[in-house]
């Protein structure tokens, strides 16, 4: 069986055994990964099918994604993985091959992970998971399993490649599905942690997005929201582009966002980190050779975007979904779930 066929088979098997109700989206997942679904899919699948299966690999996930493996031909592996360019989220270390991605996602992980509670036994939903980088790091931090959803098929194929190299045993616990949040079946509040990082500002209706996230979260569960925020606390609705991005609908003021989340049935809502993005954290590399963040800033004043808005800063907000009392009223949530 080819690696791409195996990826699909394993993804569906792991998904339906963990979340039987999600078998309703099985056909959607299969269709989106068919060669006919995207012009580049045949090339991506060919790359996946050309990957080696490393011998005696040891996977380190706590401090980084590092696969210690003997590669017969690192140059060939590099070339194959380059078929999946651009690599935006990472980095990944695979033997002697270092996928130096556009984003130092490990820096965001460091800012977030120190605020996460005990993850042992927890099932996590990562909305807008990209290529599944944070899923690996969540497993390294003790999460039982991670389901990522992301409609960008290239990122799903990158995840398929990394999963193939990482081996089936661990990959069964970190899935990336070619779905958007809106495709995900709702009903049983199946997740102890729901994350949405880098998605809210792309949503035209932010309240709908937040409500959808909460629909997947167990009472008492943790919501992790990471998004662009303004320095002055006032919502910014860009008229046109923001930092060259076409689809930014709102850059939030932190306090207003905290109030909104609280009004949707969450307690203990708090901003645990605010960081201004730098050209060290997001930049062009050999693995993402298009223009990157430095071209989004005003060359004469890097505190401004090229359109004259305040330069991007990102906040991490945590919240607990309140437990529902028997009479349907919201009650204070327990500390764990
Ligand atoms: C800016 S990236 C953030 C990736 C990653 N979460 C991070 O923080 O680095 C936004 C991601 O959200 C995905 N996305 C956009 N709309 C989505 C939706 N409705 N449901 C799920 N993912 C979505 C995009 O494909 C993209 O990979």
PDB file of C-alpha atoms in Angstrom, residues 60-336:
ATOM      1  CA  UNK A  60      11.700  13.651  20.927  1.00  0.00           C
ATOM      2  CA  UNK A  61       8.685  15.934  21.362  1.00  0.00           C
ATOM      3  CA  UNK A  62       9.171  17.659  24.700  1.00  0.00           C
ATOM      4  CA  UNK A  63      11.813  20.236  23.818  1.00  0.00           C
ATOM      5  CA  UNK A  64      11.404  20.255  20.042  1.00  0.00           C
ATOM      6  CA  UNK A  65      10.205  18.018  17.239  1.00  0.00           C
ATOM      7  CA  UNK A  66      13.325  15.928  16.760  1.00  0.00           C
ATOM      8  CA  UNK A  67      13.355  12.554  15.048  1.00  0.00           C
ATOM      9  CA  UNK A  68      16.654  10.833  15.626  1.00  0.00           C
ATOM     10  CA  UNK A  69      16.972   8.578  12.634  1.00  0.00           C
ATOM     11  CA  UNK A  70      19.627   7.157  10.357  1.00  0.00           C
ATOM     12  CA  UNK A  71      18.832   8.465   6.900  1.00  0.00           C
ATOM     13  CA  UNK A  72      20.466   6.734   3.959  1.00  0.00           C
ATOM     14  CA  UNK A  73      20.054   9.752   1.755  1.00  0.00           C
ATOM     15  CA  UNK A  74      19.259  13.040   3.577  1.00  0.00           C
ATOM     16  CA  UNK A  75      19.587  15.036   0.340  1.00  0.00           C
ATOM     17  CA  UNK A  76      16.882  12.923  -1.300  1.00  0.00           C
ATOM     18  CA  UNK A  77      14.603  13.326   1.719  1.00  0.00           C
ATOM     19  CA  UNK A  78      15.111  17.087   1.636  1.00  0.00           C
ATOM     20  CA  UNK A  79      14.257  17.185  -2.048  1.00  0.00           C
ATOM     21  CA  UNK A  80      11.123  15.112  -1.544  1.00  0.00           C
ATOM     22  CA  UNK A  81       9.921  17.276   1.342  1.00  0.00           C
ATOM     23  CA  UNK A  82      10.577  20.379  -0.768  1.00  0.00           C
ATOM     24  CA  UNK A  83       7.764  19.189  -3.052  1.00  0.00           C
ATOM     25  CA  UNK A  84       5.528  20.253  -0.166  1.00  0.00           C
ATOM     26  CA  UNK A  85       6.896  23.837  -0.103  1.00  0.00           C
ATOM     27  CA  UNK A  86       6.010  26.298   1.458  1.00  0.00           C
ATOM     28  CA  UNK A  87       6.611  25.011   4.989  1.00  0.00           C
ATOM     29  CA  UNK A  88       5.147  27.629   7.297  1.00  0.00           C
ATOM     30  CA  UNK A  89       4.876  26.031  10.765  1.00  0.00           C
ATOM     31  CA  UNK A  90       7.625  24.149  12.547  1.00  0.00           C
ATOM     32  CA  UNK A  91      10.605  23.619  12.834  1.00  0.00           C
ATOM     33  CA  UNK A  92      11.014  19.878  12.377  1.00  0.00           C
ATOM     34  CA  UNK A  93      14.344  18.089  12.804  1.00  0.00           C
ATOM     35  CA  UNK A  94      14.475  14.768  10.972  1.00  0.00           C
ATOM     36  CA  UNK A  95      17.875  13.149  11.186  1.00  0.00           C
ATOM     37  CA  UNK A  96      20.201  15.592   9.434  1.00  0.00           C
ATOM     38  CA  UNK A  97      17.336  17.387   7.717  1.00  0.00           C
ATOM     39  CA  UNK A  98      16.222  20.567   9.476  1.00  0.00           C
ATOM     40  CA  UNK A  99      12.927  21.934   8.147  1.00  0.00           C
ATOM     41  CA  UNK A 100      13.521  25.582   8.995  1.00  0.00           C
ATOM     42  CA  UNK A 101       9.970  26.850   8.601  1.00  0.00           C
ATOM     43  CA  UNK A 102       8.746  30.412   8.048  1.00  0.00           C
ATOM     44  CA  UNK A 103       7.484  30.594  11.626  1.00  0.00           C
ATOM     45  CA  UNK A 104       9.336  29.701  14.789  1.00  0.00           C
ATOM     46  CA  UNK A 105       6.197  28.004  16.065  1.00  0.00           C
ATOM     47  CA  UNK A 106       8.287  26.627  18.905  1.00  0.00           C
ATOM     48  CA  UNK A 107       8.463  30.186  20.274  1.00  0.00           C
ATOM     49  CA  UNK A 108       4.673  30.442  20.395  1.00  0.00           C
ATOM     50  CA  UNK A 109       4.587  26.999  21.986  1.00  0.00           C
ATOM     51  CA  UNK A 110       7.015  28.178  24.698  1.00  0.00           C
ATOM     52  CA  UNK A 111       4.807  31.182  25.438  1.00  0.00           C
ATOM     53  CA  UNK A 112       1.691  29.003  25.610  1.00  0.00           C
ATOM     54  CA  UNK A 113       2.867  25.760  27.184  1.00  0.00           C
ATOM     55  CA  UNK A 114       3.933  27.259  30.499  1.00  0.00           C
ATOM     56  CA  UNK A 115       0.304  28.296  31.090  1.00  0.00           C
ATOM     57  CA  UNK A 116      -1.302  24.985  30.174  1.00  0.00           C
ATOM     58  CA  UNK A 117      -2.659  22.812  32.979  1.00  0.00           C
ATOM     59  CA  UNK A 118      -1.909  19.096  33.317  1.00  0.00           C
ATOM     60  CA  UNK A 119      -2.695  17.574  29.920  1.00  0.00           C
ATOM     61  CA  UNK A 120      -2.464  13.884  30.843  1.00  0.00           C
ATOM     62  CA  UNK A 121      -5.482  12.010  29.556  1.00  0.00           C
ATOM     63  CA  UNK A 122      -6.832  15.056  27.711  1.00  0.00           C
ATOM     64  CA  UNK A 123      -8.182  15.018  24.160  1.00  0.00           C
ATOM     65  CA  UNK A 124      -7.438  18.286  22.351  1.00  0.00           C
ATOM     66  CA  UNK A 125      -9.135  19.879  19.338  1.00  0.00           C
ATOM     67  CA  UNK A 126      -6.766  22.206  17.444  1.00  0.00           C
ATOM     68  CA  UNK A 127      -8.760  24.393  15.059  1.00  0.00           C
ATOM     69  CA  UNK A 128      -6.613  25.763  12.224  1.00  0.00           C
ATOM     70  CA  UNK A 129      -3.919  23.265  13.112  1.00  0.00           C
ATOM     71  CA  UNK A 130      -1.830  23.933   9.999  1.00  0.00           C
ATOM     72  CA  UNK A 131       0.519  20.987   9.512  1.00  0.00           C
ATOM     73  CA  UNK A 132      -0.047  19.651  13.015  1.00  0.00           C
ATOM     74  CA  UNK A 133       3.091  21.096  14.636  1.00  0.00           C
ATOM     75  CA  UNK A 134       1.327  21.980  17.896  1.00  0.00           C
ATOM     76  CA  UNK A 135      -0.292  18.550  17.977  1.00  0.00           C
ATOM     77  CA  UNK A 136       3.151  16.957  18.305  1.00  0.00           C
ATOM     78  CA  UNK A 137       4.155  19.377  21.017  1.00  0.00           C
ATOM     79  CA  UNK A 138       0.864  18.740  22.866  1.00  0.00           C
ATOM     80  CA  UNK A 139       1.590  14.995  22.798  1.00  0.00           C
ATOM     81  CA  UNK A 140       5.079  15.779  24.108  1.00  0.00           C
ATOM     82  CA  UNK A 141       3.420  17.683  26.966  1.00  0.00           C
ATOM     83  CA  UNK A 142       1.282  14.663  27.863  1.00  0.00           C
ATOM     84  CA  UNK A 143      -1.983  15.085  25.925  1.00  0.00           C
ATOM     85  CA  UNK A 144      -3.643  11.747  25.149  1.00  0.00           C
ATOM     86  CA  UNK A 145      -4.658  12.713  21.625  1.00  0.00           C
ATOM     87  CA  UNK A 146      -5.018  15.703  19.335  1.00  0.00           C
ATOM     88  CA  UNK A 147      -7.457  16.194  16.490  1.00  0.00           C
ATOM     89  CA  UNK A 148      -6.445  19.053  14.211  1.00  0.00           C
ATOM     90  CA  UNK A 149      -8.775  20.468  11.587  1.00  0.00           C
ATOM     91  CA  UNK A 150      -7.509  22.590   8.726  1.00  0.00           C
ATOM     92  CA  UNK A 151      -9.032  23.063   5.268  1.00  0.00           C
ATOM     93  CA  UNK A 152      -5.664  23.860   3.598  1.00  0.00           C
ATOM     94  CA  UNK A 153      -4.790  20.610   1.871  1.00  0.00           C
ATOM     95  CA  UNK A 154      -1.069  21.327   1.534  1.00  0.00           C
ATOM     96  CA  UNK A 155      -0.791  21.511   5.325  1.00  0.00           C
ATOM     97  CA  UNK A 156      -2.647  18.209   5.667  1.00  0.00           C
ATOM     98  CA  UNK A 157      -0.185  16.634   3.229  1.00  0.00           C
ATOM     99  CA  UNK A 158       2.763  18.070   5.170  1.00  0.00           C
ATOM    100  CA  UNK A 159       1.283  16.460   8.253  1.00  0.00           C
ATOM    101  CA  UNK A 160       0.936  13.188   6.339  1.00  0.00           C
ATOM    102  CA  UNK A 161       4.650  13.359   5.493  1.00  0.00           C
ATOM    103  CA  UNK A 162       5.733  14.079   9.061  1.00  0.00           C
ATOM    104  CA  UNK A 163       3.374  11.363  10.356  1.00  0.00           C
ATOM    105  CA  UNK A 164       4.874   8.840   7.952  1.00  0.00           C
ATOM    106  CA  UNK A 165       8.382   9.662   9.185  1.00  0.00           C
ATOM    107  CA  UNK A 166       7.307   9.682  12.844  1.00  0.00           C
ATOM    108  CA  UNK A 167       5.747   6.228  12.566  1.00  0.00           C
ATOM    109  CA  UNK A 168       2.221   4.926  12.917  1.00  0.00           C
ATOM    110  CA  UNK A 169       2.157   4.361  16.648  1.00  0.00           C
ATOM    111  CA  UNK A 170       2.465   8.026  17.641  1.00  0.00           C
ATOM    112  CA  UNK A 171       0.790   9.410  14.544  1.00  0.00           C
ATOM    113  CA  UNK A 172      -2.426   7.649  15.498  1.00  0.00           C
ATOM    114  CA  UNK A 173      -2.661  10.172  18.361  1.00  0.00           C
ATOM    115  CA  UNK A 174      -2.089  13.329  16.314  1.00  0.00           C
ATOM    116  CA  UNK A 175      -4.501  13.656  13.424  1.00  0.00           C
ATOM    117  CA  UNK A 176      -4.909  16.548  10.996  1.00  0.00           C
ATOM    118  CA  UNK A 177      -8.168  16.367   9.078  1.00  0.00           C
ATOM    119  CA  UNK A 178      -8.882  18.281   5.853  1.00  0.00           C
ATOM    120  CA  UNK A 179     -11.879  19.986   7.437  1.00  0.00           C
ATOM    121  CA  UNK A 180     -12.837  23.428   8.597  1.00  0.00           C
ATOM    122  CA  UNK A 181     -14.339  23.948  12.030  1.00  0.00           C
ATOM    123  CA  UNK A 182     -17.724  24.333  10.360  1.00  0.00           C
ATOM    124  CA  UNK A 183     -17.465  20.760   8.977  1.00  0.00           C
ATOM    125  CA  UNK A 184     -16.794  19.211  12.388  1.00  0.00           C
ATOM    126  CA  UNK A 185     -19.718  17.280  13.874  1.00  0.00           C
ATOM    127  CA  UNK A 186     -20.989  18.852  17.075  1.00  0.00           C
ATOM    128  CA  UNK A 187     -22.925  17.229  19.844  1.00  0.00           C
ATOM    129  CA  UNK A 188     -21.117  15.532  22.651  1.00  0.00           C
ATOM    130  CA  UNK A 189     -18.674  18.201  23.891  1.00  0.00           C
ATOM    131  CA  UNK A 190     -15.896  15.737  23.282  1.00  0.00           C
ATOM    132  CA  UNK A 191     -12.747  17.733  24.043  1.00  0.00           C
ATOM    133  CA  UNK A 192     -11.048  18.698  27.307  1.00  0.00           C
ATOM    134  CA  UNK A 193      -9.088  21.440  25.511  1.00  0.00           C
ATOM    135  CA  UNK A 194     -10.080  23.386  22.387  1.00  0.00           C
ATOM    136  CA  UNK A 195      -7.485  25.631  20.746  1.00  0.00           C
ATOM    137  CA  UNK A 196      -7.939  28.237  18.044  1.00  0.00           C
ATOM    138  CA  UNK A 197      -4.698  29.990  17.219  1.00  0.00           C
ATOM    139  CA  UNK A 198      -4.358  32.451  14.366  1.00  0.00           C
ATOM    140  CA  UNK A 199      -7.930  31.968  13.149  1.00  0.00           C
ATOM    141  CA  UNK A 200     -10.232  34.450  14.941  1.00  0.00           C
ATOM    142  CA  UNK A 201      -9.097  37.541  13.029  1.00  0.00           C
ATOM    143  CA  UNK A 202      -9.870  35.745   9.776  1.00  0.00           C
ATOM    144  CA  UNK A 203     -13.477  35.130  10.840  1.00  0.00           C
ATOM    145  CA  UNK A 204     -16.079  37.636   9.715  1.00  0.00           C
ATOM    146  CA  UNK A 205     -18.380  36.650  12.579  1.00  0.00           C
ATOM    147  CA  UNK A 206     -16.145  36.234  15.616  1.00  0.00           C
ATOM    148  CA  UNK A 207     -18.971  35.413  18.010  1.00  0.00           C
ATOM    149  CA  UNK A 208     -20.038  32.474  15.822  1.00  0.00           C
ATOM    150  CA  UNK A 209     -16.460  31.182  15.793  1.00  0.00           C
ATOM    151  CA  UNK A 210     -16.169  31.404  19.577  1.00  0.00           C
ATOM    152  CA  UNK A 211     -19.531  29.715  20.072  1.00  0.00           C
ATOM    153  CA  UNK A 212     -18.581  26.910  17.693  1.00  0.00           C
ATOM    154  CA  UNK A 213     -15.345  26.344  19.606  1.00  0.00           C
ATOM    155  CA  UNK A 214     -17.257  26.131  22.879  1.00  0.00           C
ATOM    156  CA  UNK A 215     -19.712  23.625  21.408  1.00  0.00           C
ATOM    157  CA  UNK A 216     -16.856  21.112  21.188  1.00  0.00           C
ATOM    158  CA  UNK A 217     -15.576  21.741  24.703  1.00  0.00           C
ATOM    159  CA  UNK A 218     -16.523  19.717  27.769  1.00  0.00           C
ATOM    160  CA  UNK A 219     -17.994  21.701  30.660  1.00  0.00           C
ATOM    161  CA  UNK A 220     -15.011  22.769  32.741  1.00  0.00           C
ATOM    162  CA  UNK A 221     -12.722  22.355  29.708  1.00  0.00           C
ATOM    163  CA  UNK A 222     -10.072  24.835  28.627  1.00  0.00           C
ATOM    164  CA  UNK A 223     -10.390  27.217  25.685  1.00  0.00           C
ATOM    165  CA  UNK A 224      -7.086  28.466  24.226  1.00  0.00           C
ATOM    166  CA  UNK A 225      -7.467  31.423  21.923  1.00  0.00           C
ATOM    167  CA  UNK A 226      -4.559  33.120  20.197  1.00  0.00           C
ATOM    168  CA  UNK A 227      -5.195  36.098  17.992  1.00  0.00           C
ATOM    169  CA  UNK A 228      -4.015  39.505  16.794  1.00  0.00           C
ATOM    170  CA  UNK A 229      -4.723  42.331  19.226  1.00  0.00           C
ATOM    171  CA  UNK A 230      -4.301  46.096  19.205  1.00  0.00           C
ATOM    172  CA  UNK A 231      -1.869  47.997  21.453  1.00  0.00           C
ATOM    173  CA  UNK A 232      -4.507  50.515  22.568  1.00  0.00           C
ATOM    174  CA  UNK A 233      -7.261  48.057  23.461  1.00  0.00           C
ATOM    175  CA  UNK A 234      -9.618  49.363  20.773  1.00  0.00           C
ATOM    176  CA  UNK A 235     -10.920  47.012  18.059  1.00  0.00           C
ATOM    177  CA  UNK A 236      -9.383  47.709  14.658  1.00  0.00           C
ATOM    178  CA  UNK A 237     -11.513  46.926  11.609  1.00  0.00           C
ATOM    179  CA  UNK A 238      -9.032  47.317   8.738  1.00  0.00           C
ATOM    180  CA  UNK A 239     -10.315  49.063   5.666  1.00  0.00           C
ATOM    181  CA  UNK A 240      -8.515  46.842   3.165  1.00  0.00           C
ATOM    182  CA  UNK A 241      -5.475  44.788   4.041  1.00  0.00           C
ATOM    183  CA  UNK A 242      -3.726  44.352   7.358  1.00  0.00           C
ATOM    184  CA  UNK A 243      -0.002  43.493   7.155  1.00  0.00           C
ATOM    185  CA  UNK A 244      -0.673  42.523   3.522  1.00  0.00           C
ATOM    186  CA  UNK A 245      -3.303  39.976   4.583  1.00  0.00           C
ATOM    187  CA  UNK A 246      -6.532  40.314   2.638  1.00  0.00           C
ATOM    188  CA  UNK A 247      -8.888  38.573   5.016  1.00  0.00           C
ATOM    189  CA  UNK A 248      -8.366  40.198   8.411  1.00  0.00           C
ATOM    190  CA  UNK A 249     -11.784  41.310   9.612  1.00  0.00           C
ATOM    191  CA  UNK A 250     -11.015  42.482  13.133  1.00  0.00           C
ATOM    192  CA  UNK A 251      -7.904  42.942  15.266  1.00  0.00           C
ATOM    193  CA  UNK A 252      -9.329  42.865  18.761  1.00  0.00           C
ATOM    194  CA  UNK A 253      -8.824  44.931  21.851  1.00  0.00           C
ATOM    195  CA  UNK A 254      -7.941  42.423  24.591  1.00  0.00           C
ATOM    196  CA  UNK A 255     -10.402  43.554  27.275  1.00  0.00           C
ATOM    197  CA  UNK A 256     -13.358  43.573  24.876  1.00  0.00           C
ATOM    198  CA  UNK A 257     -12.464  40.080  23.726  1.00  0.00           C
ATOM    199  CA  UNK A 258     -12.205  38.883  27.317  1.00  0.00           C
ATOM    200  CA  UNK A 259     -15.663  40.313  28.015  1.00  0.00           C
ATOM    201  CA  UNK A 260     -17.112  38.641  24.920  1.00  0.00           C
ATOM    202  CA  UNK A 261     -15.703  35.249  25.906  1.00  0.00           C
ATOM    203  CA  UNK A 262     -17.034  35.692  29.446  1.00  0.00           C
ATOM    204  CA  UNK A 263     -20.491  36.505  28.078  1.00  0.00           C
ATOM    205  CA  UNK A 264     -20.524  33.207  26.175  1.00  0.00           C
ATOM    206  CA  UNK A 265     -20.452  31.106  29.352  1.00  0.00           C
ATOM    207  CA  UNK A 266     -16.774  31.043  30.314  1.00  0.00           C
ATOM    208  CA  UNK A 267     -15.106  31.840  33.600  1.00  0.00           C
ATOM    209  CA  UNK A 268     -11.516  32.563  34.589  1.00  0.00           C
ATOM    210  CA  UNK A 269     -10.963  34.356  31.266  1.00  0.00           C
ATOM    211  CA  UNK A 270      -7.470  35.812  31.186  1.00  0.00           C
ATOM    212  CA  UNK A 271      -4.797  37.026  28.811  1.00  0.00           C
ATOM    213  CA  UNK A 272      -1.569  35.206  29.696  1.00  0.00           C
ATOM    214  CA  UNK A 273       0.726  36.592  27.023  1.00  0.00           C
ATOM    215  CA  UNK A 274       1.021  39.449  24.559  1.00  0.00           C
ATOM    216  CA  UNK A 275       3.946  39.444  22.157  1.00  0.00           C
ATOM    217  CA  UNK A 276       4.855  41.684  19.251  1.00  0.00           C
ATOM    218  CA  UNK A 277       5.805  39.573  16.232  1.00  0.00           C
ATOM    219  CA  UNK A 278       9.390  40.059  15.082  1.00  0.00           C
ATOM    220  CA  UNK A 279      11.215  39.371  11.843  1.00  0.00           C
ATOM    221  CA  UNK A 280      13.137  36.684  13.756  1.00  0.00           C
ATOM    222  CA  UNK A 281       9.927  34.803  14.536  1.00  0.00           C
ATOM    223  CA  UNK A 282       8.432  34.988  11.017  1.00  0.00           C
ATOM    224  CA  UNK A 283      10.772  35.167   8.050  1.00  0.00           C
ATOM    225  CA  UNK A 284      11.657  33.712   4.663  1.00  0.00           C
ATOM    226  CA  UNK A 285      13.824  30.618   4.826  1.00  0.00           C
ATOM    227  CA  UNK A 286      15.027  27.917   2.438  1.00  0.00           C
ATOM    228  CA  UNK A 287      11.779  26.095   3.248  1.00  0.00           C
ATOM    229  CA  UNK A 288       9.525  29.132   2.627  1.00  0.00           C
ATOM    230  CA  UNK A 289      11.157  31.203  -0.038  1.00  0.00           C
ATOM    231  CA  UNK A 290       8.293  33.625  -0.724  1.00  0.00           C
ATOM    232  CA  UNK A 291       8.306  37.114   0.787  1.00  0.00           C
ATOM    233  CA  UNK A 292       7.595  37.105   4.501  1.00  0.00           C
ATOM    234  CA  UNK A 293       6.927  39.385   7.443  1.00  0.00           C
ATOM    235  CA  UNK A 294       9.586  42.042   6.851  1.00  0.00           C
ATOM    236  CA  UNK A 295       7.726  43.046   3.683  1.00  0.00           C
ATOM    237  CA  UNK A 296       4.550  43.575   5.731  1.00  0.00           C
ATOM    238  CA  UNK A 297       6.101  46.313   7.868  1.00  0.00           C
ATOM    239  CA  UNK A 298       6.769  49.947   7.047  1.00  0.00           C
ATOM    240  CA  UNK A 299      10.498  49.971   6.214  1.00  0.00           C
ATOM    241  CA  UNK A 300      10.973  53.382   7.856  1.00  0.00           C
ATOM    242  CA  UNK A 301       8.868  52.578  10.964  1.00  0.00           C
ATOM    243  CA  UNK A 302       8.620  48.881  11.880  1.00  0.00           C
ATOM    244  CA  UNK A 303       6.089  49.686  14.620  1.00  0.00           C
ATOM    245  CA  UNK A 304       3.606  50.134  11.742  1.00  0.00           C
ATOM    246  CA  UNK A 305       2.363  47.789   9.058  1.00  0.00           C
ATOM    247  CA  UNK A 306       2.861  48.752   5.454  1.00  0.00           C
ATOM    248  CA  UNK A 307      -0.731  50.068   5.496  1.00  0.00           C
ATOM    249  CA  UNK A 308       0.003  52.269   8.535  1.00  0.00           C
ATOM    250  CA  UNK A 309      -1.713  50.122  11.188  1.00  0.00           C
ATOM    251  CA  UNK A 310      -0.025  49.154  14.468  1.00  0.00           C
ATOM    252  CA  UNK A 311       2.360  46.248  13.779  1.00  0.00           C
ATOM    253  CA  UNK A 312       1.070  42.760  14.621  1.00  0.00           C
ATOM    254  CA  UNK A 313       1.003  41.719  18.259  1.00  0.00           C
ATOM    255  CA  UNK A 314      -0.549  38.462  19.331  1.00  0.00           C
ATOM    256  CA  UNK A 315      -2.294  37.591  22.576  1.00  0.00           C
ATOM    257  CA  UNK A 316      -2.969  34.219  24.189  1.00  0.00           C
ATOM    258  CA  UNK A 317      -6.247  34.089  26.093  1.00  0.00           C
ATOM    259  CA  UNK A 318      -7.335  31.168  28.258  1.00  0.00           C
ATOM    260  CA  UNK A 319     -10.838  30.516  29.560  1.00  0.00           C
ATOM    261  CA  UNK A 320     -12.827  27.758  31.274  1.00  0.00           C
ATOM    262  CA  UNK A 321     -16.153  26.700  29.898  1.00  0.00           C
ATOM    263  CA  UNK A 322     -18.531  26.866  32.786  1.00  0.00           C
ATOM    264  CA  UNK A 323     -20.064  23.622  33.950  1.00  0.00           C
ATOM    265  CA  UNK A 324     -23.778  23.368  33.376  1.00  0.00           C
ATOM    266  CA  UNK A 325     -25.808  22.734  36.495  1.00  0.00           C
ATOM    267  CA  UNK A 326     -28.642  20.200  36.334  1.00  0.00           C
ATOM    268  CA  UNK A 327     -31.285  22.936  36.023  1.00  0.00           C
ATOM    269  CA  UNK A 328     -29.559  24.263  32.892  1.00  0.00           C
ATOM    270  CA  UNK A 329     -28.102  27.311  34.676  1.00  0.00           C
ATOM    271  CA  UNK A 330     -24.382  27.947  34.314  1.00  0.00           C
ATOM    272  CA  UNK A 331     -22.385  27.091  37.420  1.00  0.00           C
ATOM    273  CA  UNK A 332     -18.747  27.688  38.347  1.00  0.00           C
ATOM    274  CA  UNK A 333     -16.538  25.161  36.610  1.00  0.00           C
ATOM    275  CA  UNK A 334     -14.283  22.690  38.364  1.00  0.00           C
ATOM    276  CA  UNK A 335     -10.558  23.289  37.939  1.00  0.00           C
ATOM    277  CA  UNK A 336      -9.972  20.075  35.997  1.00  0.00           C
TER     278      UNK A 336
END
